[in-house]
Amino acid sequence: MARNKFDIDEELDEEFNAATIRRLLTYILPHHKKVLFAVAMMLLSSAASLTGPYLVKIALDSAIPQKNVWRLAELSLIYLGFLILSGVCLRQRIKIMTEMGESVIYEIRKDVFETLQKLPFTYYDSRPHGKILIRVTNYVNSLGDLLANGIINLITDLFSLAVIVVFMLLIDVHLSLIALAWMPVLLGVVFLLKNKQRRAWQAVSRKQSNMNAYLHESISGVKVTQSFAREAENANIFRRLNLEYRQEWMPAVRIIFLIWPSIETISVASVLMIYVTGVTWFAGSVSLGTLIAFVGYVWRFWQPITSLGNFYNSLVVAAAYLERIFETIDEQPVVFDHPEAKPLPRIAGHVEFRDVSFGYEPGHPVLHRLNFAAQPGQTIAMVGSTGAGKTTIISLLSRFYNIEQGQVLIDGHDVQRVTLHSLRSQMGIMLQDSFLFSGTIMDNIRYGRLDATDEEVIAAAKAVHAHDFIETLAEQYATQVNERGVRLSVGQRQLISFARTMLADPRILILDEATSSIDTETEIKVQNGIARLLQGRTSFIIAHRLSTIRNADRIFYLEHGNILETGTHDELLNRKGAYYTMYAAQMM
């Protein structure tokens, strides 16, 4: 498949879809009690704060003209009480919605991660890991403000608008109509900008993804970068990607900044019109208190409008990221349990490939109608040039990919018809890349069998001669291993991976270049451990170092996805074919 590189934009240009927002709401529904309480707090806070202009009107039209000091003091205390109530309710709303927002983010991030755990190797083969990582972190985090503030503010702002309009109509109907006449102007501005804003933030999302992909790649390969003195060239590449991101970011921000200035301009124009008409057209019929109170409500009318504009901006930005997040969650695993799949019983280890064909890309087959059988307890070694199909065979046996044609059978069970967990839990797989996780050496060896005791872990390490070097470390088995095991040599990482595989006690053992990075002296010791591990297990060994597979029961020499030669070590040497040529070249 064509790999999406760091400098290739991911295409996702869907129209703004209300279904995306409704899907987000499904994550909020389990927290509906908190949301309802927060809404109640916000509505109470909003209602308390909206009484202010009306109290000012009473003071200006009644208490002050009548010089009623007690009435004025009473109104002041009521005003102060409402302000305190508003502040307390607002604090509770912020606390509750922040908790709810983080809970929703946790659930979304969990769903994305769980989906990623199920996706096949083809998904990871087809895109930079940095573009996957950004969806779990940056994109999900970008939803925080929308969840913690936006949705509740939307409800309370709509409520505030309704209450404010009621107060305005109660004070003066004619002035209210003049103030509301500016709303179509604002709606026209928003309508003109909405599509541009959506496309702008989708472009920002693409460039941010590209930049993160290259950043992840650069950090992973920093040793190679410094070894080849590529710092300056890599810096130029990152500068270009960073500049592309900035070039898309600036237009998107400009569009955002057109929303609230438009609201501010329209609000000022509406207040100016109120003053002009109040002084000219309605002179004598509108009291000073009425005019001041009405203008106060007009200013308050445009505040939730501004908040709604900000919410719309947040919604458009979040929608661009939600599209990416839900696209990942909706990614369908290609390798999954068949509806009629059954658990694979404890196996003896008979493996058979029947007319198996497979290719990673359509039209480019790697295996061609491959046929072979391995008896329980046999050790099968596979050799051949790079790209001959050796690793592909063990990947299909482990069902990391689906075969295109034919069958892979274990004890007569089609691997396509058994559950993945029951299949892989009976396999011990040591791949060529000895990957170690952050944690202790003990944790890494126990990774495939969490119920193993410390004594069993140590016994597995001793069997593969990893115990000796572990004992020389300052904290021994409690030694912390950094990401990918960078504190250990390549050979030490392979020995730990070997111990991890041995501890799992698999029925089928797969070793892909298992001793490629171990020195000759250690290899002799490890071979003794391998010999004990192979007993009673069907094993598949991929090796370029032919001296390590002399004792294999059968050796397959593969070329272009076909088994060119098969036999024991001695039989293949006597045949003087391709295996003999490879062996002779290595001995020389």
Coordinates of C-alpha atoms in Angstrom, one line a residue, residues 38-580:
A38 CA -24.2 22.7 36.3
V39 CA -27.0 24.0 34.0
A40 CA -29.1 24.8 37.1
M41 CA -26.1 26.6 38.7
M42 CA -25.4 28.6 35.6
L43 CA -29.0 29.5 35.0
L44 CA -29.3 30.7 38.6
S45 CA -26.1 32.7 38.3
S46 CA -27.3 34.2 35.0
A47 CA -30.7 35.1 36.5
A48 CA -29.1 36.7 39.5
S49 CA -26.8 38.8 37.5
L50 CA -29.6 40.0 35.1
T51 CA -31.5 41.7 37.9
G52 CA -28.9 44.4 38.1
P53 CA -30.1 46.9 35.4
Y54 CA -33.7 46.5 36.7
L55 CA -32.6 47.4 40.2
V56 CA -30.7 50.4 38.8
K57 CA -33.9 51.5 37.0
I58 CA -35.9 51.4 40.3
A59 CA -33.1 53.4 42.1
L60 CA -33.0 56.1 39.4
D61 CA -36.7 56.4 38.8
S62 CA -38.0 56.0 42.4
A63 CA -35.5 55.8 45.3
I64 CA -33.2 58.7 44.3
P65 CA -35.9 61.2 43.2
Q66 CA -37.8 60.6 46.4
K67 CA -34.5 60.8 48.4
N68 CA -35.4 57.5 50.0
V69 CA -32.1 56.4 51.5
W70 CA -33.4 53.3 53.2
R71 CA -34.9 52.1 49.9
L72 CA -31.6 52.8 48.1
A73 CA -29.7 50.9 50.8
E74 CA -32.2 48.0 50.5
L75 CA -31.7 47.9 46.7
S76 CA -27.9 48.0 47.1
L77 CA -28.0 45.1 49.5
I78 CA -30.3 43.1 47.2
Y79 CA -27.9 43.9 44.3
L80 CA -24.9 42.7 46.4
G81 CA -26.7 39.5 47.4
F82 CA -27.4 38.7 43.8
L83 CA -23.8 39.3 42.8
I84 CA -22.6 36.9 45.6
L85 CA -25.1 34.3 44.6
S86 CA -24.1 34.6 41.0
G87 CA -20.4 34.1 41.9
V88 CA -21.0 31.1 44.1
C89 CA -23.1 29.4 41.4
L90 CA -20.6 30.2 38.8
R91 CA -17.8 28.6 40.8
Q92 CA -19.8 25.4 41.3
R93 CA -20.5 25.3 37.6
I94 CA -16.8 25.6 36.6
K95 CA -15.8 22.9 39.1
I96 CA -18.4 20.4 37.9
M97 CA -18.0 21.0 34.2
T98 CA -14.2 20.8 34.4
E99 CA -14.6 17.3 36.0
M100 CA -17.1 16.3 33.4
G101 CA -15.0 17.5 30.5
E102 CA -11.9 15.6 31.7
S103 CA -14.1 12.4 32.2
V104 CA -15.3 12.7 28.6
I105 CA -11.8 13.3 27.3
Y106 CA -10.7 10.2 29.2
E107 CA -13.4 8.1 27.6
I108 CA -12.7 9.4 24.0
R109 CA -8.9 8.9 24.4
K110 CA -9.6 5.4 25.8
D111 CA -11.7 4.5 22.8
V112 CA -9.1 5.7 20.4
F113 CA -6.4 3.8 22.1
E114 CA -8.4 0.6 22.3
T115 CA -9.2 0.8 18.6
L116 CA -5.5 1.3 17.9
Q117 CA -4.7 -1.9 19.8
K118 CA -7.0 -3.9 17.5
L119 CA -5.9 -2.5 14.1
P120 CA -3.7 -4.7 11.9
F121 CA -0.1 -4.1 10.9
T122 CA -1.4 -2.7 7.6
Y123 CA -2.8 0.3 9.3
Y124 CA 0.6 1.2 10.9
D125 CA 2.5 0.3 7.7
S126 CA 0.5 2.9 5.8
R127 CA 1.1 6.1 7.8
P128 CA 3.7 7.8 10.0
H129 CA 3.2 7.0 13.7
G130 CA 3.3 10.7 14.5
K131 CA 0.0 11.2 12.6
I132 CA -1.5 8.5 14.7
L133 CA -0.1 9.8 18.0
I134 CA -1.4 13.4 17.5
R135 CA -5.0 12.0 17.3
V136 CA -4.7 10.5 20.8
T137 CA -3.1 13.5 22.4
N138 CA -3.4 16.9 20.7
Y139 CA -6.7 16.4 19.0
V140 CA -8.5 15.0 22.0
N141 CA -7.0 17.6 24.3
S142 CA -8.4 20.3 22.0
L143 CA -11.9 19.3 23.0
G144 CA -11.3 20.3 26.7
D145 CA -12.6 23.9 26.5
L146 CA -15.6 22.9 24.3
L147 CA -16.6 20.3 26.9
A148 CA -15.9 22.2 30.0
N149 CA -17.4 25.5 29.0
G150 CA -18.9 25.6 25.5
I151 CA -21.9 23.3 25.9
I152 CA -23.0 24.7 29.2
N153 CA -22.4 28.2 28.1
L154 CA -24.5 27.5 25.0
I155 CA -27.5 26.6 27.2
T156 CA -27.1 29.4 29.7
D157 CA -26.4 32.0 27.0
L158 CA -29.6 31.0 25.2
F159 CA -31.5 31.2 28.5
S160 CA -29.9 34.6 29.2
L161 CA -30.9 35.9 25.8
A162 CA -34.5 34.8 26.4
V163 CA -34.6 36.5 29.8
I164 CA -32.9 39.6 28.6
V165 CA -35.4 39.9 25.7
V166 CA -38.3 39.6 28.2
F167 CA -36.8 42.4 30.4
M168 CA -36.2 44.6 27.3
L169 CA -39.8 44.1 26.1
L170 CA -41.2 44.8 29.6
I171 CA -39.2 48.1 29.7
D172 CA -39.9 49.3 26.2
V173 CA -41.2 47.5 23.1
H174 CA -40.2 50.1 20.5
L175 CA -36.6 50.3 21.8
S176 CA -36.5 46.4 21.8
L177 CA -37.4 46.2 18.2
I178 CA -34.7 48.7 17.3
A179 CA -32.1 46.7 19.2
L180 CA -33.2 43.3 17.7
A181 CA -33.2 44.7 14.1
W182 CA -29.4 44.3 14.1
M183 CA -29.5 40.5 14.5
P184 CA -30.0 39.7 10.7
V185 CA -26.8 41.6 10.0
L186 CA -24.8 39.4 12.4
L187 CA -26.3 36.2 11.1
G188 CA -25.3 37.2 7.6
V189 CA -21.7 37.7 8.7
V190 CA -21.6 34.3 10.4
F191 CA -23.2 32.6 7.4
L192 CA -20.6 34.1 5.0
L193 CA -17.7 33.0 7.2
K194 CA -18.7 29.5 8.3
N195 CA -17.5 27.5 5.3
K196 CA -14.2 29.4 5.0
Q197 CA -13.6 28.8 8.7
R198 CA -14.3 25.0 8.5
R199 CA -12.0 24.6 5.5
A200 CA -9.3 26.7 7.2
W201 CA -9.2 24.6 10.3
Q202 CA -9.2 21.3 8.3
A203 CA -6.1 22.7 6.6
V204 CA -4.5 23.5 9.9
S205 CA -5.3 20.0 11.1
R206 CA -3.5 18.5 8.1
K207 CA -0.3 20.6 8.5
Q208 CA -0.2 20.0 12.2
S209 CA -0.4 16.3 11.6
N210 CA 2.5 16.5 9.1
M211 CA 4.7 18.4 11.4
N212 CA 4.0 16.0 14.3
A213 CA 4.8 13.0 12.1
Y214 CA 8.2 14.4 11.1
L215 CA 8.9 15.4 14.7
H216 CA 8.2 11.9 15.9
E217 CA 10.3 10.4 13.1
S218 CA 13.2 12.8 13.9
I219 CA 13.2 12.0 17.6
S220 CA 13.1 8.2 16.9
G221 CA 16.0 8.5 14.5
V222 CA 18.1 11.2 16.3
K223 CA 21.1 8.8 16.7
V224 CA 21.2 8.2 12.9
T225 CA 20.8 11.9 12.3
Q226 CA 23.7 12.8 14.4
S227 CA 25.8 9.9 13.1
F228 CA 25.4 11.3 9.5
A229 CA 25.6 15.0 10.5
R230 CA 22.1 15.6 9.1
E231 CA 21.1 18.2 11.8
A232 CA 21.1 21.2 9.4
E233 CA 19.2 19.5 6.7
N234 CA 16.6 18.1 9.1
A235 CA 16.2 21.5 10.6
N236 CA 15.4 22.9 7.2
I237 CA 12.8 20.2 6.6
F238 CA 11.2 20.9 10.0
R239 CA 11.4 24.7 9.3
R240 CA 9.5 24.1 6.0
L241 CA 6.8 22.0 7.7
N242 CA 6.6 24.5 10.6
L243 CA 6.2 27.4 8.1
E244 CA 3.4 25.5 6.2
Y245 CA 1.6 25.1 9.5
R246 CA 2.0 28.8 10.3
Q247 CA 0.8 29.7 6.8
E248 CA -2.4 27.7 7.3
W249 CA -2.8 28.8 11.0
M250 CA -2.8 32.6 10.3
P251 CA -5.8 32.6 7.8
A252 CA -7.8 30.4 10.2
V253 CA -7.1 32.8 13.1
R254 CA -8.0 35.8 11.0
I255 CA -11.4 34.3 10.3
I256 CA -11.9 33.7 14.0
F257 CA -11.0 37.3 14.8
L258 CA -13.6 38.5 12.3
I259 CA -16.4 37.0 14.4
W260 CA -16.2 38.9 17.7
P261 CA -15.1 42.3 16.2
S262 CA -18.2 42.0 14.0
I263 CA -20.4 41.4 17.2
E264 CA -18.7 44.3 19.0
T265 CA -19.2 46.7 16.1
I266 CA -22.9 45.7 15.7
S267 CA -23.5 45.9 19.5
V268 CA -22.0 49.5 19.6
A269 CA -24.1 50.5 16.6
S270 CA -27.2 49.2 18.3
V271 CA -26.5 51.0 21.6
L272 CA -25.8 54.2 19.6
M273 CA -29.1 53.8 17.8
I274 CA -30.9 53.3 21.2
Y275 CA -29.4 56.6 22.5
V276 CA -30.3 58.5 19.4
T277 CA -33.9 57.3 19.2
G278 CA -34.3 57.6 23.0
V279 CA -33.3 61.2 22.9
T280 CA -35.0 62.2 19.7
W281 CA -38.0 60.0 18.6
F282 CA -39.1 59.0 22.1
A283 CA -38.1 62.1 24.0
G284 CA -40.5 62.7 26.9
S285 CA -41.9 59.2 26.8
V286 CA -38.8 57.4 28.0
S287 CA -37.4 58.2 31.5
L288 CA -33.7 58.4 32.3
G289 CA -33.9 55.3 34.4
T290 CA -35.7 53.4 31.6
L291 CA -33.1 54.5 29.1
I292 CA -30.1 53.6 31.4
A293 CA -31.7 50.2 32.3
F294 CA -32.6 49.4 28.7
V295 CA -29.0 50.2 27.5
G296 CA -27.7 48.0 30.3
Y297 CA -29.8 45.1 29.1
V298 CA -28.7 45.8 25.5
W299 CA -25.1 45.5 26.5
R300 CA -26.0 42.3 28.3
F301 CA -27.9 41.1 25.3
W302 CA -24.7 41.2 23.2
Q303 CA -22.5 39.5 25.8
P304 CA -24.2 36.1 25.3
I305 CA -24.2 36.7 21.5
T306 CA -20.4 37.2 21.8
S307 CA -20.2 34.0 23.8
L308 CA -22.2 32.2 21.2
G309 CA -19.8 33.5 18.6
N310 CA -16.9 32.2 20.6
F311 CA -18.7 28.9 21.0
Y312 CA -19.2 28.7 17.3
N313 CA -15.5 29.2 16.7
S314 CA -14.7 26.5 19.3
L315 CA -17.2 24.2 17.7
V316 CA -15.7 24.6 14.2
V317 CA -12.2 24.0 15.4
A318 CA -13.3 21.0 17.5
A319 CA -15.3 19.6 14.6
A320 CA -12.1 19.5 12.4
Y321 CA -10.4 17.5 15.1
L322 CA -13.5 15.4 15.9
E323 CA -13.6 14.3 12.3
R324 CA -10.0 12.9 12.7
I325 CA -10.8 11.3 16.1
F326 CA -13.9 9.6 15.0
E327 CA -12.3 8.5 11.8
T328 CA -9.7 6.6 13.9
I329 CA -12.4 5.1 16.2
D330 CA -14.4 4.0 13.2
E331 CA -11.4 2.4 11.5
Q332 CA -12.4 -1.2 11.1
P333 CA -9.9 -3.9 12.1
V334 CA -9.1 -6.0 9.1
V335 CA -7.9 -8.8 11.3
F336 CA -10.7 -9.7 13.7
D337 CA -12.5 -12.7 15.2
H338 CA -14.9 -14.3 12.7
P339 CA -18.5 -14.3 14.0
E340 CA -18.3 -18.1 14.2
A341 CA -14.8 -18.2 15.6
K342 CA -14.2 -20.6 18.4
P343 CA -11.3 -20.7 21.0
L344 CA -8.4 -22.8 19.8
P345 CA -7.9 -25.7 22.2
R346 CA -4.5 -26.6 23.5
I347 CA -2.5 -27.5 20.5
A348 CA 0.0 -30.2 19.7
G349 CA 1.7 -28.0 17.0
H350 CA 0.9 -29.5 13.6
V351 CA 1.1 -26.6 11.1
E352 CA 0.1 -26.7 7.5
F353 CA 0.1 -24.1 4.7
R354 CA -2.3 -25.1 1.8
D355 CA -2.0 -23.1 -1.4
V356 CA -1.3 -19.9 0.5
S357 CA -1.0 -16.7 -1.6
F358 CA -0.4 -13.2 -0.1
G359 CA 0.8 -9.8 -1.0
Y360 CA 1.0 -6.5 1.0
E361 CA -0.1 -4.5 -2.0
P362 CA -2.6 -5.5 -4.7
G363 CA -0.9 -7.0 -7.7
H364 CA 2.4 -7.6 -5.9
P365 CA 2.3 -11.1 -4.4
V366 CA 4.9 -12.1 -1.9
L367 CA 3.9 -15.7 -1.5
H368 CA 2.7 -17.9 -4.4
R369 CA 0.5 -20.9 -3.6
L370 CA 2.8 -22.0 -0.8
N371 CA 2.4 -25.5 0.5
F372 CA 4.2 -27.2 3.4
A373 CA 3.5 -29.1 6.7
A374 CA 5.4 -29.1 10.0
Q375 CA 4.9 -32.0 12.4
P376 CA 4.5 -31.4 16.2
G377 CA 7.8 -30.9 17.8
Q378 CA 9.7 -30.2 14.6
T379 CA 12.1 -27.3 14.1
I380 CA 11.7 -25.6 10.8
A381 CA 14.4 -23.2 9.7
M382 CA 13.7 -20.7 6.9
V383 CA 16.5 -19.0 4.9
G384 CA 16.8 -17.0 1.8
S385 CA 17.6 -13.6 0.5
T386 CA 15.9 -10.5 1.9
G387 CA 12.3 -10.2 0.7
A388 CA 12.0 -13.9 0.0
G389 CA 8.9 -14.2 2.2
K390 CA 10.3 -15.7 5.4
T391 CA 8.8 -13.1 7.9
T392 CA 5.6 -13.0 5.9
I393 CA 5.1 -16.7 6.6
I394 CA 5.3 -16.3 10.3
S395 CA 3.1 -13.2 10.2
L396 CA 0.4 -15.2 8.5
L397 CA 0.8 -18.1 10.9
S398 CA 0.3 -15.6 13.8
R399 CA -2.5 -14.0 11.7
F400 CA -1.1 -10.5 11.8
Y401 CA -2.5 -10.3 8.2
N402 CA -5.3 -12.0 6.5
I403 CA -4.4 -14.4 3.7
E404 CA -5.7 -13.8 0.2
Q405 CA -6.0 -17.4 -0.9
G406 CA -5.6 -20.8 0.7
Q407 CA -5.5 -21.9 4.3
V408 CA -3.2 -21.9 7.3
L409 CA -4.1 -24.8 9.6
I410 CA -2.9 -25.6 13.2
D411 CA -3.9 -29.1 14.3
G412 CA -6.5 -28.9 11.5
H413 CA -8.0 -25.7 12.7
D414 CA -8.1 -22.8 10.2
V415 CA -6.5 -19.8 11.9
Q416 CA -9.1 -17.6 10.2
R417 CA -11.8 -19.4 12.2
V418 CA -10.3 -19.3 15.8
T419 CA -10.2 -16.4 18.2
L420 CA -7.1 -14.3 18.0
H421 CA -6.4 -14.5 21.7
S422 CA -6.6 -18.3 21.8
L423 CA -4.3 -18.4 18.8
R424 CA -1.6 -15.9 19.8
S425 CA -1.6 -16.9 23.5
Q426 CA -0.2 -20.3 22.5
M427 CA 2.6 -18.8 20.4
G428 CA 5.9 -17.4 21.5
I429 CA 7.1 -14.8 19.1
M430 CA 10.5 -13.1 19.1
L431 CA 10.7 -10.7 16.3
Q432 CA 13.9 -9.3 14.8
D433 CA 13.3 -5.9 16.5
S434 CA 13.8 -6.7 20.2
F435 CA 11.3 -4.1 21.6
L436 CA 11.5 -3.4 25.3
F437 CA 8.9 -1.2 27.1
S438 CA 9.5 1.4 29.8
G439 CA 9.7 -0.4 33.2
T440 CA 12.0 -2.8 35.0
I441 CA 13.8 -5.8 33.5
M442 CA 11.5 -8.0 35.6
D443 CA 8.4 -6.3 34.1
N444 CA 9.7 -6.8 30.5
I445 CA 10.4 -10.5 31.0
R446 CA 7.0 -10.9 32.6
Y447 CA 5.2 -9.0 29.8
G448 CA 3.7 -12.1 28.1
R449 CA 2.8 -13.9 31.3
L450 CA 1.7 -11.6 34.1
D451 CA 1.0 -14.3 36.6
A452 CA 4.6 -15.6 36.6
T453 CA 6.5 -15.5 39.9
D454 CA 9.8 -13.8 40.3
E455 CA 11.5 -17.2 40.6
E456 CA 10.0 -18.2 37.2
V457 CA 11.2 -15.0 35.6
I458 CA 14.7 -15.6 36.9
A459 CA 14.6 -19.2 35.8
A460 CA 13.7 -18.1 32.2
A461 CA 16.5 -15.5 32.3
K462 CA 19.0 -18.2 33.4
A463 CA 17.9 -20.5 30.6
V464 CA 18.9 -18.0 27.9
H465 CA 21.9 -16.8 29.8
A466 CA 20.5 -13.3 30.4
H467 CA 20.8 -13.8 34.2
D468 CA 24.6 -13.3 34.2
F469 CA 24.5 -9.8 32.8
I470 CA 21.4 -8.8 34.7
E471 CA 23.2 -9.6 37.9
T472 CA 26.0 -7.2 37.0
L473 CA 23.6 -4.3 36.9
A474 CA 23.3 -2.0 39.9
E475 CA 19.6 -2.8 40.6
Q476 CA 19.6 -6.2 38.8
Y477 CA 16.1 -7.2 37.9
A478 CA 14.7 -3.9 39.3
T479 CA 16.8 -1.9 36.8
Q480 CA 14.6 0.5 34.9
V481 CA 14.7 0.1 31.1
N482 CA 14.2 3.3 29.2
E483 CA 11.9 3.5 26.1
R484 CA 13.0 0.8 23.6
G485 CA 15.7 -0.3 26.0
V486 CA 18.3 2.3 25.0
R487 CA 20.3 1.8 28.2
L488 CA 21.1 -1.8 27.1
S489 CA 23.1 -3.1 24.2
V490 CA 21.4 -4.7 21.3
G491 CA 22.5 -8.1 22.4
Q492 CA 21.3 -7.6 26.0
R493 CA 17.9 -6.5 24.6
Q494 CA 17.7 -9.7 22.6
L495 CA 18.5 -11.8 25.6
I496 CA 15.7 -10.2 27.6
S497 CA 13.3 -10.7 24.7
F498 CA 14.4 -14.3 24.6
A499 CA 13.7 -14.7 28.3
R500 CA 10.2 -13.1 27.8
T501 CA 9.4 -15.6 25.0
M502 CA 10.7 -18.6 27.1
L503 CA 8.6 -17.6 30.1
A504 CA 5.4 -17.6 28.0
D505 CA 5.9 -21.4 27.5
P506 CA 4.4 -21.4 24.0
R507 CA 3.2 -24.4 22.0
I508 CA 4.5 -22.9 18.8
L509 CA 7.8 -21.0 18.9
I510 CA 8.8 -18.3 16.3
L511 CA 12.3 -16.9 16.3
D512 CA 13.0 -14.2 13.8
E513 CA 16.8 -13.6 13.7
A514 CA 16.8 -14.3 17.4
T515 CA 20.6 -14.5 17.8
S516 CA 21.6 -11.9 15.2
S517 CA 23.0 -9.5 17.7
I518 CA 24.6 -11.9 20.2
D519 CA 28.3 -12.4 20.2
T520 CA 29.7 -15.8 19.3
E521 CA 30.6 -16.8 22.9
T522 CA 27.1 -15.9 24.2
E523 CA 25.5 -17.5 21.2
I524 CA 27.0 -20.9 22.2
K525 CA 25.4 -20.6 25.6
V526 CA 22.1 -19.4 24.2
Q527 CA 21.9 -22.3 21.7
N528 CA 21.9 -24.7 24.7
G529 CA 18.9 -22.8 26.1
I530 CA 17.2 -22.8 22.7
A531 CA 17.7 -26.6 22.5
R532 CA 15.8 -27.0 25.8
L533 CA 13.1 -24.5 24.7
L534 CA 12.6 -26.3 21.4
Q535 CA 11.9 -29.7 23.0
G536 CA 8.2 -30.7 22.5
R537 CA 7.4 -27.5 20.6
T538 CA 6.9 -26.8 16.9
S539 CA 9.4 -24.1 16.1
F540 CA 10.0 -21.8 13.2
I541 CA 13.4 -20.1 13.0
I542 CA 14.4 -17.4 10.6
A543 CA 18.2 -17.0 10.4
H544 CA 20.7 -15.5 8.1
R545 CA 23.6 -17.0 10.2
L546 CA 23.4 -20.5 8.8
S547 CA 25.6 -22.0 11.6
T548 CA 22.7 -21.5 14.0
I549 CA 20.3 -23.8 12.2
R550 CA 22.4 -26.9 11.6
N551 CA 20.3 -29.0 13.9
A552 CA 17.0 -28.0 12.4
D553 CA 14.7 -30.9 11.4
R554 CA 14.0 -29.2 8.1
I555 CA 15.4 -26.2 6.3
F556 CA 13.4 -24.2 3.7
Y557 CA 15.3 -22.2 1.2
L558 CA 12.9 -19.5 0.0
E559 CA 13.1 -17.4 -3.1
H560 CA 10.5 -15.0 -4.5
G561 CA 7.8 -16.4 -2.2
N562 CA 8.4 -20.1 -3.1
I563 CA 10.2 -22.9 -1.4
L564 CA 13.1 -23.6 -3.7
E565 CA 14.8 -26.3 -1.6
T566 CA 13.9 -28.3 1.5
G567 CA 15.8 -30.8 3.6
T568 CA 18.2 -31.1 6.5
H569 CA 21.5 -29.2 6.7
D570 CA 23.5 -32.1 5.4
E571 CA 21.1 -33.0 2.7
L572 CA 21.1 -29.5 1.3
L573 CA 24.8 -29.3 1.4
N574 CA 25.1 -32.6 -0.5
R575 CA 22.6 -31.3 -3.1
K576 CA 25.0 -28.3 -3.8
G577 CA 22.1 -26.0 -4.7
A578 CA 21.2 -22.5 -3.6
Y579 CA 21.6 -23.4 0.1
Y580 CA 25.0 -24.8 -0.5

